[in-house]
mmCIF file of C-alpha atoms in Angstrom:
data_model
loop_
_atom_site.group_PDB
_atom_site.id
_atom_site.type_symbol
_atom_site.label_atom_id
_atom_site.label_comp_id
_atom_site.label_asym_id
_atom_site.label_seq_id
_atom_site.Cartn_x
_atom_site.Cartn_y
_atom_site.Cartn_z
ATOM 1 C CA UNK A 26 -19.659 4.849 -14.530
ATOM 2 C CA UNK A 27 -20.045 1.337 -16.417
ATOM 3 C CA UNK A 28 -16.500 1.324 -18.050
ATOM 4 C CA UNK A 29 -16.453 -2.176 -16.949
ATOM 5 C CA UNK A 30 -19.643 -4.596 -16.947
ATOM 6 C CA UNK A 31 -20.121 -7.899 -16.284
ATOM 7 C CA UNK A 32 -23.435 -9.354 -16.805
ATOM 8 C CA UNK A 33 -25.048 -12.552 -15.736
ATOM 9 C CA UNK A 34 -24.477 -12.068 -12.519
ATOM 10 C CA UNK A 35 -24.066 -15.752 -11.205
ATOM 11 C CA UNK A 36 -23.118 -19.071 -12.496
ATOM 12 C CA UNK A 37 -23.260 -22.322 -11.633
ATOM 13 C CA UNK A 38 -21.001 -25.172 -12.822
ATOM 14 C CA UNK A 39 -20.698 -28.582 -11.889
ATOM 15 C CA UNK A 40 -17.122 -30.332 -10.763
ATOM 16 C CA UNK A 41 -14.265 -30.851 -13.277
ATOM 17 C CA UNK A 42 -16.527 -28.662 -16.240
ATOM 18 C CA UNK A 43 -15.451 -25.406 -17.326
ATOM 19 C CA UNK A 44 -16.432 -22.408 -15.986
ATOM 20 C CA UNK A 45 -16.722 -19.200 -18.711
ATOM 21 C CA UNK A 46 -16.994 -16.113 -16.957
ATOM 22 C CA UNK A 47 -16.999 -12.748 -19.365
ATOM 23 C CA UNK A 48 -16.364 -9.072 -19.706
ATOM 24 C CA UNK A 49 -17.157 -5.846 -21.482
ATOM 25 C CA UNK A 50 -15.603 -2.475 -21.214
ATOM 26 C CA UNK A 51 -15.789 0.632 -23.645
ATOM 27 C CA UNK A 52 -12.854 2.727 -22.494
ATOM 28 C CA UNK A 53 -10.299 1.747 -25.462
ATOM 29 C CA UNK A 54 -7.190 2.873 -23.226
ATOM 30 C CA UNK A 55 -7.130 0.431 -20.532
ATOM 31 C CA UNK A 56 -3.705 -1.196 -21.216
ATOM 32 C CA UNK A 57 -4.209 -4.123 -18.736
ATOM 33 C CA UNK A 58 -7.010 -6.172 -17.498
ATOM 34 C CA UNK A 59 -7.233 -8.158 -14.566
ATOM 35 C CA UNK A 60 -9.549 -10.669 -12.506
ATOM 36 C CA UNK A 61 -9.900 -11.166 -9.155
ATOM 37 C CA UNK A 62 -11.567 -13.896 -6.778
ATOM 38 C CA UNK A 63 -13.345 -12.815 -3.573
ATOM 39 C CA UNK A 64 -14.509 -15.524 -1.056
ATOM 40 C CA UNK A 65 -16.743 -13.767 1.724
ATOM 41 C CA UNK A 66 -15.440 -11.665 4.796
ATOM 42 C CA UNK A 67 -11.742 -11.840 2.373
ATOM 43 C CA UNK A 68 -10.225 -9.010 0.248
ATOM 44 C CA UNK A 69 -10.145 -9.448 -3.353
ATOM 45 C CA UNK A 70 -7.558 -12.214 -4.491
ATOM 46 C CA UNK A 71 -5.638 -11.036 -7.816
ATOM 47 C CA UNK A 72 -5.951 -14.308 -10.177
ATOM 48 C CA UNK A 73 -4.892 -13.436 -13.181
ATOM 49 C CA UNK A 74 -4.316 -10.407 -15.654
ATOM 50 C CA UNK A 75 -3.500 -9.730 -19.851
ATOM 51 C CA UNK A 76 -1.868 -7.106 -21.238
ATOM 52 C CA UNK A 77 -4.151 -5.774 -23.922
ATOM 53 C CA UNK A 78 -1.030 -6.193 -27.296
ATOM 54 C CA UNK A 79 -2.030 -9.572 -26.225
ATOM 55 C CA UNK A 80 -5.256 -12.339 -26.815
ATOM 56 C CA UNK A 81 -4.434 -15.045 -24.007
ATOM 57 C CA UNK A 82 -2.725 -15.539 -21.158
ATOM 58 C CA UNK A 83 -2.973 -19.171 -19.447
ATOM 59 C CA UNK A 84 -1.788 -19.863 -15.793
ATOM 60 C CA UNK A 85 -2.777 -23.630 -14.460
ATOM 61 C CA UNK A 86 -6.186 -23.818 -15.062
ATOM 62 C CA UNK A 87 -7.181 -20.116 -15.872
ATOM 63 C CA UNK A 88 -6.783 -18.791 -18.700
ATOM 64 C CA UNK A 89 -7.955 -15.027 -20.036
ATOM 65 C CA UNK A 90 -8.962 -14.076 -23.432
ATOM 66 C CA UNK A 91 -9.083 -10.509 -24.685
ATOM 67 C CA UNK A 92 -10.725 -9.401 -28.175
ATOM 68 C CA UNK A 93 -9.922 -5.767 -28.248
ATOM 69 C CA UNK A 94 -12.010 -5.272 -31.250
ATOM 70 C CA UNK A 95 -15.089 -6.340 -29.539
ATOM 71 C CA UNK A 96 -13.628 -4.907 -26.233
ATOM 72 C CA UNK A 97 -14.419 -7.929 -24.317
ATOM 73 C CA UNK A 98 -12.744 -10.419 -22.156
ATOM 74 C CA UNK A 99 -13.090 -14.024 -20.750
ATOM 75 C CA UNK A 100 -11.977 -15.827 -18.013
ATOM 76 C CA UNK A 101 -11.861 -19.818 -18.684
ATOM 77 C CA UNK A 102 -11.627 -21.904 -15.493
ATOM 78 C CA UNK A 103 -10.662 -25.682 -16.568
ATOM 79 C CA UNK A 104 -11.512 -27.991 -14.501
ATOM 80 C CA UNK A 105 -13.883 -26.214 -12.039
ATOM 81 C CA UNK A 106 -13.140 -26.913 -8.710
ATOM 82 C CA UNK A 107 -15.539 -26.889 -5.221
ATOM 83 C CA UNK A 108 -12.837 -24.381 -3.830
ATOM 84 C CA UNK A 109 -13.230 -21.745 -7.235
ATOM 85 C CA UNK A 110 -16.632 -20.938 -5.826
ATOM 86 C CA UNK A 111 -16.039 -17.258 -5.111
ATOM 87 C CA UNK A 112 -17.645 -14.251 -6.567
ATOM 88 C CA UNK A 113 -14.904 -13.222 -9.586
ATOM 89 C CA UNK A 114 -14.281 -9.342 -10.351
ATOM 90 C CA UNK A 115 -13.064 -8.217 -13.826
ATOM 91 C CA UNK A 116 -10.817 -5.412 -13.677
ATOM 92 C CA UNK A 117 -8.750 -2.798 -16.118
ATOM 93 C CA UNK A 118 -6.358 0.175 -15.477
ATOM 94 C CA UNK A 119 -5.015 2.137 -17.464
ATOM 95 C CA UNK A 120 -1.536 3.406 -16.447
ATOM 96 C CA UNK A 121 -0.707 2.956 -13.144
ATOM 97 C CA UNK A 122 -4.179 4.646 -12.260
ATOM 98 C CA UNK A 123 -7.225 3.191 -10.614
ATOM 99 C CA UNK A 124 -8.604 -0.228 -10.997
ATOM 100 C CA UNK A 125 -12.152 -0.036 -12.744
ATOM 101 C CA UNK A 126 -14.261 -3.014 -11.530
ATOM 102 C CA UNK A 127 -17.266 -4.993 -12.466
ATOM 103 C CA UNK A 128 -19.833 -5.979 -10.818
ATOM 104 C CA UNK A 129 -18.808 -9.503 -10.149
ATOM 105 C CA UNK A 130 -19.977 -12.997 -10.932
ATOM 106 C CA UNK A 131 -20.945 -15.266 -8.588
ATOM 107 C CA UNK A 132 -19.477 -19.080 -9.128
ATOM 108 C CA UNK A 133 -21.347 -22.109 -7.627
ATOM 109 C CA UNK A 134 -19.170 -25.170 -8.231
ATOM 110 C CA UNK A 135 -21.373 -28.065 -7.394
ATOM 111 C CA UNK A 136 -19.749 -30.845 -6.399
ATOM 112 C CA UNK B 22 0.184 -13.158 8.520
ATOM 113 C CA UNK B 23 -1.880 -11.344 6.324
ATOM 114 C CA UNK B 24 0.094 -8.814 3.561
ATOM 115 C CA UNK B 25 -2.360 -5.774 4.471
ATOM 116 C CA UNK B 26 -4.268 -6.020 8.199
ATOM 117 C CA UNK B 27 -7.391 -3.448 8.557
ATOM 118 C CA UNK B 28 -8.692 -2.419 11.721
ATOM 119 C CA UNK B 29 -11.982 -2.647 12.585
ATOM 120 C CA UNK B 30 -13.485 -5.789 10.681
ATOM 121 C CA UNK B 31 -16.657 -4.096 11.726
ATOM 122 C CA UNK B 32 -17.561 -0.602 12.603
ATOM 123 C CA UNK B 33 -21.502 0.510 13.505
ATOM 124 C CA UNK B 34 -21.667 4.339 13.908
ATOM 125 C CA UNK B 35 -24.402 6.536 14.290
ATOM 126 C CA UNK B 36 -25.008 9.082 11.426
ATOM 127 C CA UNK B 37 -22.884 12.459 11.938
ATOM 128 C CA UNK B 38 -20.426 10.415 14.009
ATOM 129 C CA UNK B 39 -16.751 10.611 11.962
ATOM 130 C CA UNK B 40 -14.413 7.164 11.589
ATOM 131 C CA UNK B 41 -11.450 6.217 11.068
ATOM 132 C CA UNK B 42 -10.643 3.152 9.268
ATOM 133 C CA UNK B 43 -7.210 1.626 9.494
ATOM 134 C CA UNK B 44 -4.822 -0.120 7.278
ATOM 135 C CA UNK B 45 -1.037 -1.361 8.195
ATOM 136 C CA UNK B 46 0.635 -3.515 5.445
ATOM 137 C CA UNK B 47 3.074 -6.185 6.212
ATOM 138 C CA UNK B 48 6.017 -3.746 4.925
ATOM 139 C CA UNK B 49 6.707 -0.480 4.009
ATOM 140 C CA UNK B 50 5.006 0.672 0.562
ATOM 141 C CA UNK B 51 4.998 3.957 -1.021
ATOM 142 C CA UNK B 52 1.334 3.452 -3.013
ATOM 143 C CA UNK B 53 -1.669 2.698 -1.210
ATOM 144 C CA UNK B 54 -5.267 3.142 -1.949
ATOM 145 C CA UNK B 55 -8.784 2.645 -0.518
ATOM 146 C CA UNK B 56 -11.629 1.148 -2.419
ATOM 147 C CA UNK B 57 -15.349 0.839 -1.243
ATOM 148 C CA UNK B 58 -18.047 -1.490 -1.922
ATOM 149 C CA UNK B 59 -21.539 -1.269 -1.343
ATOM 150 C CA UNK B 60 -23.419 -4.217 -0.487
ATOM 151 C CA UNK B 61 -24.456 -5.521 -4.171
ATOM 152 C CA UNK B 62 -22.588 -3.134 -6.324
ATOM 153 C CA UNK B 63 -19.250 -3.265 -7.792
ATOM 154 C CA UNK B 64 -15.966 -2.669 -6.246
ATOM 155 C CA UNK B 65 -15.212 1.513 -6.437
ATOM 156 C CA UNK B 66 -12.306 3.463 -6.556
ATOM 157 C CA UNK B 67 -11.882 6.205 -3.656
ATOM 158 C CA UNK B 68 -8.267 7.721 -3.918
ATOM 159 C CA UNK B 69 -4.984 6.705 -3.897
ATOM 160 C CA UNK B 70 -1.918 7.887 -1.888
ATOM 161 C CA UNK B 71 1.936 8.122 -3.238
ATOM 162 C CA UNK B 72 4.788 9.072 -0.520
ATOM 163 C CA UNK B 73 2.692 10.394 1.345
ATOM 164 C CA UNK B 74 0.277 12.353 -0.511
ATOM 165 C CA UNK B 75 -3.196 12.208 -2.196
ATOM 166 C CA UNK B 76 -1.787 11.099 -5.748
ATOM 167 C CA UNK B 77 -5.829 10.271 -7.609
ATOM 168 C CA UNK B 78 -9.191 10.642 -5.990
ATOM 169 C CA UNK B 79 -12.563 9.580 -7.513
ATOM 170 C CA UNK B 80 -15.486 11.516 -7.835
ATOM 171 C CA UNK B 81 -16.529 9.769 -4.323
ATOM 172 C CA UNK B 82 -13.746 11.072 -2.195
ATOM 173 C CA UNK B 83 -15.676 14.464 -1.382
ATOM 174 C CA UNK B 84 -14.467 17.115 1.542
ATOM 175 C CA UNK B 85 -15.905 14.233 4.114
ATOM 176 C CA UNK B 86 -12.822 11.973 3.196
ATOM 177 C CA UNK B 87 -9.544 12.323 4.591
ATOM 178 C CA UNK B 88 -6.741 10.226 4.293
ATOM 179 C CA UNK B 89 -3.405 10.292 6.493
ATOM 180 C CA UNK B 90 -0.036 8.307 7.158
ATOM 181 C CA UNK B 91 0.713 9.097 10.565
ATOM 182 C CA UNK B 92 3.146 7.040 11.017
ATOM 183 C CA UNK B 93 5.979 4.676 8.595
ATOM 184 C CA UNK B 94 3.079 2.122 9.053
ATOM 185 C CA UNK B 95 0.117 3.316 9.587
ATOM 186 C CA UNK B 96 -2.458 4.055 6.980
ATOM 187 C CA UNK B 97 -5.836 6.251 8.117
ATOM 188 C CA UNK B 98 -8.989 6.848 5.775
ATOM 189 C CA UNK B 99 -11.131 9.301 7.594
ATOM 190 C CA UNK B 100 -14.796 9.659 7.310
ATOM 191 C CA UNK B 101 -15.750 12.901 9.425
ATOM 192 C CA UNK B 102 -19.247 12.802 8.768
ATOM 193 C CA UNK B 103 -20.810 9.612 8.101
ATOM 194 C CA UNK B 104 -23.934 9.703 6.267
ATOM 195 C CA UNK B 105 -26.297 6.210 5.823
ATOM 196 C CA UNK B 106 -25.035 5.849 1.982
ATOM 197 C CA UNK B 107 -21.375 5.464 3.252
ATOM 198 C CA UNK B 108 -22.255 1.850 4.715
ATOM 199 C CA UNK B 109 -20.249 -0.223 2.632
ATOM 200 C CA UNK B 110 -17.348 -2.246 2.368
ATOM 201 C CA UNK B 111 -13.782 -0.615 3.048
ATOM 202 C CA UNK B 112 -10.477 -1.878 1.458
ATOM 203 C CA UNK B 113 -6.838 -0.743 1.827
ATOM 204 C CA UNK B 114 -4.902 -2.221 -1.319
ATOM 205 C CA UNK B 115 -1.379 -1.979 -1.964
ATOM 206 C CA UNK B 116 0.434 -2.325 -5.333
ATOM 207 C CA UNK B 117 2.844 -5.033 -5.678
ATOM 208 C CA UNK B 118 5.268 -5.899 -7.906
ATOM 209 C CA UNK B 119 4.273 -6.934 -10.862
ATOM 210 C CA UNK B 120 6.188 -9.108 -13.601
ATOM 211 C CA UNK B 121 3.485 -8.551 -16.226
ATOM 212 C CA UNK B 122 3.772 -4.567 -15.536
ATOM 213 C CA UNK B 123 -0.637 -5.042 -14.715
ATOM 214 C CA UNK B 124 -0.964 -2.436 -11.383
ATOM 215 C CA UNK B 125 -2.158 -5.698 -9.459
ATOM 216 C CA UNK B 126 -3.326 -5.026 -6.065
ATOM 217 C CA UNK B 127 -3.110 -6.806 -2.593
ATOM 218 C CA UNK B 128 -6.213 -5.786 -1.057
ATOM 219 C CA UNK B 129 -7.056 -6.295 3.077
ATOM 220 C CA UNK B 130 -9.908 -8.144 4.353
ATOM 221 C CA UNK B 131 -11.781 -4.727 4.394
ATOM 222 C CA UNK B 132 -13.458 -3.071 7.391
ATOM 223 C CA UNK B 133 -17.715 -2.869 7.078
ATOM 224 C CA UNK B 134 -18.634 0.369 8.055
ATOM 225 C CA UNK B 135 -22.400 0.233 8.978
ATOM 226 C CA UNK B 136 -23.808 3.894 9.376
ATOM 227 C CA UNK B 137 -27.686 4.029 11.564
#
């Protein structure tokens, strides 16, 4: 099941850059999408989600980009901070079913 | 205080052994779900559970799997069986209320299950 895939598996960034994290999914009726931070030994931490009638959706220094047409997605994180080093899950549901995940990226932010 | 507590942070079993994993959230909710994850692979759905029944379960959730409320608080994922492949990861989400209408999730800390 690779509905959702996130490739590149780990990034590193230093302080105060920009962070680019992306997504691809192939199931064209997932209605939301969603990421989520994980630090170790911690649950996943909802961030920030998009409906998909919509391209962007900016809260403080994230911000999520969604081009249905090339079914992908983007999380920007502007300015990278030391404490955004997490590994960072895409998400999408469809309904109020199930959350499909990704595999997760991995985000050094060097100081 | 966390919103959803699990109980054991860690669990070592031996294979054929059954487990029970627990979840209580901070305050009543009618939807919860368990998710697994295996150590390097993404974050799976197992089933989810609406006023007190199963309302989805994934291709995962096989006759091993139980899941229970026995009490108001209480939520119980069962494994009666464990076999190695079910060491992994264990998290008890609830869904919260959401302005954007996304089904976001409020996941616990999880509970490793390690099967030998």
């Amino acid at each position: 099941d690779q509905q959702v895939k996130q490739n590149s598996p780990s990034l590193s960034v230093q302080e105060g850059r920009i962070s680019i994290l992306n997504c691809d999914y192939t199931n064209s009726m997932f209605d939301y999408f969603l990421w989520y931070k994980k630090y170790p030994a911690e649950g996943p931490t909802f961030l920030i989600s998009i409906s998909s009638i919509k391209d962007k959706n900016e809260d403080g220094r994230f911000t999520v980009f969604l081009n249905k047409s090339a079914k992908h997605l983007s999380l920007h994180i502007v300015p990278s901070q030391p404490g955004d080093s997490a590994v960072y899950f895409c998400a999408a549901s469809y309904g109020n079913n199930r959350l499909a995940f990704g595999k997760g990226n991995q985000v050094v932010v060097i100081p | 205080e966390p919103e959803v507590t699990q109980t054991p942070s860690h669990q070592v079993t031996q294979m054929g052994q059954e487990v029970i994993l627990r979840c209580v959230p901070i305050s009543n909710h009618l939807y919860f779900y368990w998710y697994r994850q295996i150590l390097g692979q993404k974050v799976e759905f197992l089933v989810s559970f609406y006023n007190n029944e199963i309302s989805e379960k994934s291709e995962i959730f096989d006759d091993q799997f139980s899941v229970e409320r026995p009490d108001g608080s209480n939520f119980t994922l069962k494994i009666r069986s464990t076999k190695l492949e079910d060491s992994a990861m264990y998290f008890c989400a609830i869904a919260r209320d959401s302005l954007s209408g996304a089904n976001v999730l409020t996941f616990g800390a999880g509970s490793r299950l390690t099967v030998l």
